[in-house]
Amino acid sequence: MSWHPQYRSSKFRHVYGKAASKDKCYDCVPITRNVHDNHFCAVNPSFIAVVTECAGGGAFLVIPIKQTGKLDPHYPKVCGHKGNVLDIKWNPFNDFVIASCSEDATVKIWDIPNQLLKRNITTPKKELLGHARRVGLIEWHPTADNILFSSGYDYKIMIWNLDVEDAVLSKPMKILDTHKDVVLSMSFNTDGSLLATACRDRKIRVIDPRAGTVLQEGSYKSHKVNKVLFLGNMKKLFSTGTSCWNNRQIALWDQNDLSVPLLEEDLDGSSGLLFPIYDSDTHMLYVVGKGDGNIRYYEISPEKPYLNYLMEYRSHSPQKGIGTMPKRGLDVAACEIFRFYKLIPTKSLIEPVSMIVPRRSESYQEDIYPLTAAAQPALTAQEWLNGMNKGPLLVSLRPGSEAVNSLPQFLEPEPLVKTTDLSQQQGERMQDKQKPREIEDGRKRLKVEEKLPKNEQTCLSNGFGIFECPPPKTENELLQMYYRQQEEIRRLRELLIQRDVQIKQLELELRNLCTDTGNY
């Protein structure tokens, strides 16, 4: 079985789930009673949004992330839909923009003010009118700005370009009319060039969204799919569903061959849906059960057995929906690698659950926090529509690091000086040979900083500047760039050590000459 591997080491094998204390939960929240199979919750580092009960239309709450405790029963809502709200998603590149879709067949884009809400928000920033029936799913493009996908019960997926001034859009940029039944799930690969869908006709499809063509299509008689998920750049798909015996089931697929799953496994006999959530940074896969309190988590590997069971977080409080915090909102000081927000309607409670790697050291753990997706788009909407593909911009979670890096920067913060500056530095040391070492080093650093312009790009030995290198398009290219830069750092450090040794030898020779002259 996949959850009993032998002799396998992993830095995440001891990850455990920790529920927040009562004072850090969100209490008295009127969570929706809608039976639609969606998360009903969206989270970013500034706000938590949750679909709520509302008479005469649909609404959702937007609560500041730090405003925990009991919620005021008269807290303002975002209410502009004429039917129940079925899905909400934050813009990944703007923490103050959220999209919602509803049974009234519309999609609305909302601007959320920076300060605390004082009255209901009823006027959307944009309204998208294109679907003939209710809209059940929405997804933002992972790397292109202002591109939104919506899926409705008219069996169509529509692609919207929000980078226009019109407040009401009635014509999408493209309509994907490749499904013969309701789309149950949508998922993008890392650069957003492919879209995977799960349909009520039991088929999984991999679609080129710009061309509108189905690249792969498959179904398996013993697996009735409900949710499907791209596993980052591993060229694999993960799906949850039910078996022919109505057991909850998971399956792993090769995205280039959907005829037979690579792995198929029954979990239990419960009736609730399974929500799959993948963390491409740690290669951890979380399977959240609807209607129970459990969160199973696995580690994905490129070789067999592919799926390695780690642990299961158990709780007596069943969740109706789930929200996930983006990586940039995690507490790295506590070694938190993921955070869920469980919707518990029986208690009118939203409970944060942190997934923590136990470590004794309080310093930043770089091995469990690789570079992650930044809150800045890699492409404009028009660039993506014109056919460009680009992976997400990456950012380090180390406290005090730059907010966004246009290229993955692996260089340490110490300045790299040029060879010409090193020779000048040597001359300066010769001139200051009779001064204390601290003053000497201070003058050297000051003069080097004065000689280097602030905006000058550091050159590497391979002929490219750090910022001139073409961006890596694959994981292999990213690793090559990393190793190349590490080799450059090592070479420059050796050069600096050699220069320091030469300077010390010259200082000794000068001291000996001065001593000999004094004796005469």
XYZ file of C-alpha atoms in Angstrom:
520
model
C 0.000 0.000 0.000
C 1.191 3.523 -0.714
C 1.088 4.603 2.913
C 3.452 1.903 4.221
C 6.772 2.486 2.425
C 9.903 0.887 3.894
C 13.149 2.700 4.706
C 12.192 6.058 3.322
C 13.546 9.317 4.718
C 11.754 12.642 4.401
C 12.005 15.997 6.130
C 8.182 16.096 6.207
C 7.520 12.677 7.726
C 6.843 14.198 11.167
C 4.587 17.052 10.027
C 1.648 17.464 12.378
C -1.527 19.547 12.385
C -2.138 22.075 15.131
C -5.556 23.660 15.588
C -5.654 27.293 16.694
C -6.838 28.211 20.172
C -10.402 29.460 20.568
C -9.365 33.126 20.744
C -7.625 32.805 17.342
C -10.686 31.305 15.637
C -13.531 33.188 13.955
C -16.689 32.594 15.980
C -20.384 33.294 15.331
C -19.912 33.233 11.541
C -23.170 32.324 9.704
C -21.669 29.809 7.265
C -23.778 28.949 4.208
C -25.928 25.819 4.212
C -25.672 25.422 0.442
C -24.963 21.826 -0.609
C -22.829 22.794 -3.627
C -19.450 20.976 -3.628
C -17.118 23.956 -3.319
C -14.710 25.328 -0.721
C -16.968 28.309 0.191
C -13.900 30.028 1.650
C -11.008 32.059 0.223
C -8.018 33.365 2.175
C -5.103 35.723 1.567
C -2.645 37.404 3.998
C -5.063 40.335 4.480
C -8.595 38.859 4.516
C -10.660 35.731 4.921
C -13.823 35.532 2.795
C -16.601 33.060 3.493
C -19.956 32.466 1.805
C -22.765 33.171 4.258
C -26.500 32.775 4.637
C -28.463 35.699 3.266
C -32.186 36.236 2.693
C -33.156 37.423 -0.783
C -29.993 36.748 -2.743
C -26.406 35.681 -2.195
C -23.710 37.232 -0.040
C -20.320 36.578 1.483
C -18.348 38.028 4.368
C -14.880 39.568 4.099
C -13.168 39.593 7.501
C -9.693 41.060 8.195
C -7.365 38.152 8.870
C -6.377 39.500 12.299
C -9.939 40.150 13.456
C -10.430 36.887 15.335
C -12.954 36.111 18.042
C -16.705 36.658 17.915
C -18.091 38.316 14.823
C -20.641 41.102 15.157
C -24.031 39.729 13.969
C -24.526 42.993 12.023
C -21.117 42.804 10.335
C -21.364 44.206 6.750
C -21.587 41.803 3.828
C -20.687 41.818 0.153
C -24.150 41.337 -1.325
C -24.932 42.074 -4.936
C -25.958 38.710 -6.363
C -29.606 37.803 -6.887
C -28.959 34.108 -6.250
C -26.837 32.021 -3.897
C -23.082 32.569 -4.153
C -21.438 29.294 -5.249
C -17.740 30.147 -5.416
C -15.348 32.936 -4.375
C -11.668 33.403 -5.270
C -9.149 36.138 -4.369
C -7.043 37.639 -7.131
C -3.592 36.049 -6.584
C -1.875 39.350 -7.473
C -4.104 41.784 -5.573
C -5.206 41.121 -2.002
C -8.060 43.629 -2.325
C -9.836 42.158 -5.369
C -12.132 39.131 -5.156
C -14.319 37.355 -7.723
C -17.621 35.627 -6.990
C -20.066 33.557 -9.046
C -23.669 32.753 -8.364
C -26.858 30.950 -9.287
C -27.984 34.174 -11.012
C -25.647 33.227 -13.925
C -23.271 36.147 -13.306
C -19.671 36.594 -12.202
C -18.818 39.749 -10.274
C -15.485 41.345 -9.420
C -15.319 43.305 -6.161
C -12.921 45.900 -4.768
C -12.463 45.469 -1.015
C -11.426 48.618 0.919
C -8.245 48.582 2.952
C -10.010 49.629 6.146
C -12.687 47.816 8.155
C -16.041 47.481 6.389
C -18.684 49.855 7.807
C -21.576 49.094 5.438
C -22.621 46.488 2.903
C -20.873 46.457 -0.482
C -23.518 46.186 -3.184
C -21.872 47.613 -6.311
C -19.261 45.417 -8.040
C -16.218 46.717 -9.854
C -17.066 44.561 -12.902
C -19.919 42.286 -13.887
C -19.483 39.414 -16.330
C -22.610 38.374 -18.224
C -22.163 35.446 -20.571
C -23.458 32.249 -19.061
C -27.009 31.104 -19.748
C -27.292 29.117 -16.513
C -25.810 29.290 -13.014
C -22.050 29.619 -12.679
C -20.522 27.031 -10.369
C -16.736 27.536 -10.657
C -14.255 30.365 -11.123
C -10.446 30.255 -11.330
C -7.839 33.004 -11.725
C -4.966 32.334 -14.093
C -1.834 31.511 -12.019
C 0.680 33.712 -13.884
C -1.211 36.153 -16.162
C -2.778 39.280 -14.722
C -6.565 39.838 -14.921
C -7.421 36.552 -16.673
C -10.404 34.757 -15.137
C -11.996 31.412 -16.074
C -15.631 30.668 -15.263
C -17.593 27.449 -15.675
C -21.378 27.200 -15.700
C -24.213 24.713 -15.864
C -24.522 25.549 -19.565
C -21.501 23.189 -19.958
C -19.253 26.059 -21.105
C -15.971 27.444 -19.777
C -15.469 31.129 -20.523
C -12.186 33.054 -20.511
C -12.477 36.700 -19.460
C -9.959 39.502 -19.883
C -10.570 41.954 -17.036
C -7.849 44.306 -18.255
C -10.453 46.571 -19.874
C -12.274 49.652 -18.641
C -15.825 48.388 -19.241
C -17.784 47.761 -16.032
C -20.077 45.216 -17.704
C -18.624 42.516 -19.958
C -21.006 40.400 -22.001
C -18.546 38.785 -24.445
C -15.732 36.605 -23.126
C -12.394 36.415 -24.948
C -12.965 32.721 -25.659
C -15.544 30.002 -24.973
C -14.443 26.396 -24.414
C -17.355 24.299 -25.623
C -15.771 20.861 -25.256
C -17.858 19.378 -22.415
C -21.134 17.511 -22.708
C -22.065 17.851 -19.028
C -21.392 20.011 -15.968
C -17.742 20.745 -15.175
C -17.055 19.731 -11.566
C -13.468 20.907 -11.216
C -10.810 23.019 -12.959
C -7.060 23.122 -12.366
C -4.106 24.839 -14.085
C -0.573 23.593 -14.488
C 2.244 25.765 -13.123
C 2.517 28.243 -16.013
C -1.196 28.198 -16.879
C -0.695 26.810 -20.390
C -2.882 23.754 -19.705
C -6.239 23.319 -18.009
C -7.423 20.032 -16.489
C -11.142 19.489 -15.935
C -13.309 16.865 -14.288
C -16.778 16.506 -15.745
C -19.983 14.847 -14.624
C -19.686 12.506 -17.618
C -16.844 10.825 -15.607
C -14.142 12.052 -17.969
C -10.928 13.896 -17.202
C -9.746 16.274 -19.913
C -6.498 18.179 -20.462
C -7.255 21.257 -22.567
C -5.186 23.911 -24.300
C -7.317 26.896 -23.183
C -6.165 29.340 -25.880
C -6.612 26.918 -28.775
C -9.733 25.380 -27.247
C -8.575 21.864 -28.132
C -8.692 18.744 -25.965
C -5.162 17.319 -25.757
C -6.024 14.303 -23.607
C -9.298 12.730 -22.581
C -9.879 9.665 -20.502
C -12.069 7.880 -18.004
C -11.823 4.692 -16.028
C -14.778 2.454 -15.368
C -13.953 1.900 -11.692
C -13.303 5.583 -10.895
C -16.057 8.206 -10.940
C -14.112 11.461 -10.792
C -15.240 14.523 -8.799
C -12.136 16.719 -8.421
C -8.931 16.859 -10.462
C -5.660 18.625 -9.773
C -2.410 19.298 -11.648
C 0.612 18.252 -9.566
C 2.863 21.181 -10.437
C 5.523 20.373 -13.030
C 5.502 16.620 -12.382
C 3.332 16.019 -15.480
C 0.843 14.135 -13.370
C -2.783 14.622 -12.398
C -4.425 13.677 -9.136
C -8.140 13.015 -8.865
C -10.600 12.188 -6.126
C -13.933 10.457 -6.613
C -15.801 7.273 -5.850
C -15.390 3.649 -6.830
C -18.055 1.412 -8.278
C -18.793 0.330 -4.683
C -19.264 3.990 -3.619
C -16.053 4.048 -1.594
C -14.101 7.297 -1.542
C -11.208 6.886 -3.911
C -8.052 8.651 -5.084
C -6.199 8.149 -8.376
C -2.960 9.346 -9.959
C -2.659 9.876 -13.729
C -0.001 10.584 -16.323
C -1.120 13.825 -17.975
C 0.004 12.462 -21.373
C -1.913 9.190 -21.025
C -5.299 9.196 -19.312
C -6.317 5.709 -20.414
C -5.304 3.958 -17.174
C -4.395 5.529 -13.815
C -0.859 5.077 -12.493
C -2.330 4.435 -9.070
C -5.821 3.860 -7.717
C -6.724 3.467 -4.071
C -9.863 3.263 -1.939
C -9.763 5.334 1.239
C -12.982 4.688 3.184
C -16.703 4.262 2.842
C -17.773 7.786 3.792
C -20.065 9.696 1.476
C -18.489 13.161 1.665
C -16.463 14.688 -1.158
C -12.656 14.775 -1.060
C -10.920 18.114 -1.787
C -7.329 17.653 -3.073
C -4.867 20.492 -2.367
C -1.267 20.413 -3.629
C 1.748 22.350 -2.358
C 4.220 22.420 -5.259
C 6.997 23.880 -3.056
C 7.171 20.934 -0.652
C 5.560 18.364 -3.023
C 2.997 17.605 -0.346
C -0.562 16.653 -1.217
C -3.432 17.208 1.218
C -6.755 15.397 0.918
C -9.518 17.109 2.895
C -12.756 15.267 3.521
C -16.061 17.115 3.355
C -18.383 16.078 6.173
C -15.579 14.709 8.351
C -12.783 16.369 10.327
C -9.837 14.566 8.762
C -7.000 15.889 6.604
C -4.763 13.220 5.071
C -1.418 14.283 3.693
C 1.017 12.592 1.352
C 4.351 13.314 -0.272
C 4.589 13.075 -4.061
C 7.679 11.559 -5.668
C 8.473 11.270 -9.403
C 9.222 7.535 -9.132
C 7.131 4.650 -7.865
C 5.217 4.383 -5.593
C 4.552 8.089 -6.474
C 2.254 8.628 -3.470
C 3.801 8.282 0.007
C 1.432 8.481 2.951
C 2.725 10.678 5.799
C 0.042 11.219 8.422
C -3.562 12.162 9.065
C -4.874 15.102 11.047
C -8.010 14.035 12.898
C -10.704 16.188 14.421
C -14.178 15.573 15.811
C -15.526 18.735 14.140
C -16.649 18.034 10.551
C -15.789 20.655 7.939
C -18.176 21.826 5.241
C -15.561 23.765 3.319
C -11.907 24.690 3.484
C -9.701 27.718 2.821
C -5.917 27.766 2.354
C -3.474 30.549 3.142
C -0.937 31.446 0.406
C 2.662 30.700 1.349
C 3.514 34.393 1.836
C 1.067 34.550 4.752
C 2.597 31.704 6.805
C 4.480 31.981 10.099
C 7.975 30.843 9.109
C 9.274 31.390 12.654
C 7.024 28.532 13.821
C 8.076 26.271 10.873
C 4.523 26.434 9.502
C 4.451 25.018 5.975
C 0.688 25.170 5.309
C -2.455 26.558 6.906
C -6.061 25.518 6.477
C -9.217 27.345 7.535
C -11.930 24.826 8.362
C -15.570 25.873 8.045
C -17.535 24.216 10.871
C -21.213 25.179 10.393
C -22.422 23.184 13.426
C -20.480 25.601 15.649
C -20.638 28.665 13.329
C -16.846 28.573 13.561
C -13.855 29.041 11.257
C -10.898 27.175 12.738
C -7.317 27.676 11.465
C -5.216 24.492 11.361
C -1.456 24.886 10.913
C 0.735 22.146 9.443
C 4.065 22.344 11.267
C 7.462 20.713 10.771
C 8.922 20.096 14.258
C 12.320 21.805 14.536
C 14.292 22.818 17.611
C 16.088 25.739 16.039
C 14.292 29.095 15.961
C 16.251 30.327 12.936
C 14.866 30.425 9.393
C 14.683 26.869 7.972
C 15.690 27.311 4.357
C 15.324 23.627 3.448
C 11.557 23.600 4.094
C 10.916 27.017 2.510
C 12.089 26.973 -1.126
C 11.303 29.907 -3.378
C 7.558 30.258 -3.789
C 5.146 32.074 -6.094
C 5.116 35.845 -5.583
C 2.127 38.167 -5.555
C 3.105 39.678 -8.895
C 2.037 38.488 -12.353
C 4.635 37.133 -14.768
C 2.579 38.135 -17.826
C 0.005 40.712 -18.804
C -3.383 39.497 -19.971
C -2.614 40.392 -23.580
C 0.762 38.625 -23.539
C -0.885 35.412 -22.387
C -3.695 35.726 -24.939
C -1.044 36.236 -27.642
C 0.483 32.843 -26.803
C 3.238 33.572 -24.283
C 3.901 31.140 -21.425
C 5.904 31.953 -18.331
C 6.215 30.348 -14.921
C 5.342 32.290 -11.774
C 7.737 34.875 -10.378
C 9.439 33.523 -7.290
C 10.065 35.055 -3.878
C 11.922 33.966 -0.763
C 10.001 33.674 2.496
C 13.068 34.651 4.525
C 12.140 37.618 6.763
C 13.544 40.860 5.383
C 14.032 39.523 1.860
C 12.766 41.437 -1.157
C 9.030 41.239 -1.705
C 9.294 40.045 -5.308
C 12.209 38.909 -7.443
C 11.880 39.188 -11.198
C 14.270 36.227 -11.449
C 15.011 33.578 -8.829
C 17.941 35.059 -6.925
C 20.134 32.548 -5.107
C 23.029 34.930 -4.443
C 23.765 35.875 -0.863
C 23.338 39.523 0.117
C 27.072 40.227 0.401
C 28.284 42.397 -2.526
C 30.300 40.830 -5.335
C 33.100 43.121 -6.482
C 34.824 43.089 -9.851
C 38.441 42.065 -10.429
C 39.411 45.638 -11.376
C 37.991 46.867 -8.084
C 39.961 44.174 -6.256
C 43.233 45.472 -7.688
C 42.288 49.002 -6.633
C 41.344 47.620 -3.246
C 44.819 46.095 -2.929
C 46.442 49.493 -3.613
C 44.265 51.132 -1.002
C 45.322 48.570 1.571
C 48.978 49.243 0.745
C 48.455 52.958 1.353
C 46.739 52.363 4.685
C 49.143 49.665 5.904
C 50.131 51.498 9.100
C 46.513 51.956 10.283
C 44.495 49.575 12.454
C 42.801 46.712 10.683
C 39.249 47.921 11.445
C 39.812 51.371 9.944
C 41.522 49.760 6.980
C 38.551 47.465 6.272
C 36.072 50.311 6.749
C 37.858 52.568 4.271
C 38.113 49.699 1.792
C 34.393 48.963 1.926
C 33.500 52.643 1.678
C 35.671 53.195 -1.381
C 34.400 50.092 -3.135
C 30.787 51.199 -2.525
C 31.582 54.659 -3.899
C 33.130 53.196 -7.041
C 30.190 50.897 -7.768
C 27.067 52.752 -9.024
C 23.890 51.812 -7.179
C 22.131 50.504 -10.283
C 25.161 48.732 -11.750
C 24.499 45.098 -12.520
C 26.953 42.538 -11.173
C 28.567 40.563 -13.964
C 29.158 36.830 -13.847
C 31.927 34.882 -15.504
C 29.520 33.237 -17.944
C 28.993 36.559 -19.708
C 25.472 37.256 -18.455
C 24.501 39.753 -15.813
C 22.355 38.396 -13.006
C 19.372 40.340 -14.307
C 20.202 39.720 -17.986
C 19.951 35.926 -17.850
C 16.933 34.606 -19.721
C 14.358 33.372 -17.200
C 14.393 29.602 -16.652
C 11.434 27.858 -18.252
C 11.826 24.434 -16.675
C 12.851 23.094 -13.292
C 16.048 21.724 -14.860
C 17.022 25.173 -16.169
C 16.294 26.662 -12.747
C 18.638 24.152 -11.103
C 21.337 24.836 -13.708
C 21.123 28.572 -13.000
C 21.299 27.892 -9.270
C 24.421 25.708 -9.553
C 26.048 28.172 -11.951
C 25.540 31.043 -9.523
C 26.770 28.954 -6.578
C 29.934 28.132 -8.546
C 30.411 31.826 -9.281
C 30.104 32.703 -5.596
C 32.658 30.011 -4.695
C 35.112 31.252 -7.347
C 34.855 34.870 -6.198
C 35.311 33.882 -2.567
C 38.486 31.970 -3.456
C 39.724 35.018 -5.355
C 39.093 37.251 -2.343
C 40.943 34.803 -0.053
C 43.921 34.744 -2.420
C 44.029 38.542 -2.498
C 43.883 38.704 1.297
C 46.825 36.283 1.532
C 48.844 38.371 -0.953
C 48.085 41.562 0.964
C 49.198 39.985 4.249
C 52.472 38.815 2.644
C 53.159 42.305 1.294
C 52.416 43.839 4.700
C 54.900 41.464 6.359
C 57.569 42.285 3.783
C 57.063 46.024 4.331
C 57.243 45.566 8.107
C 60.507 43.615 7.749
C 61.944 46.331 5.478
C 61.012 49.039 7.988
C 62.634 47.013 10.801
C 65.852 46.496 8.811
C 66.020 50.227 7.936
C 65.600 51.167 11.613
C 68.469 48.885 12.638
C 70.792 50.629 10.241
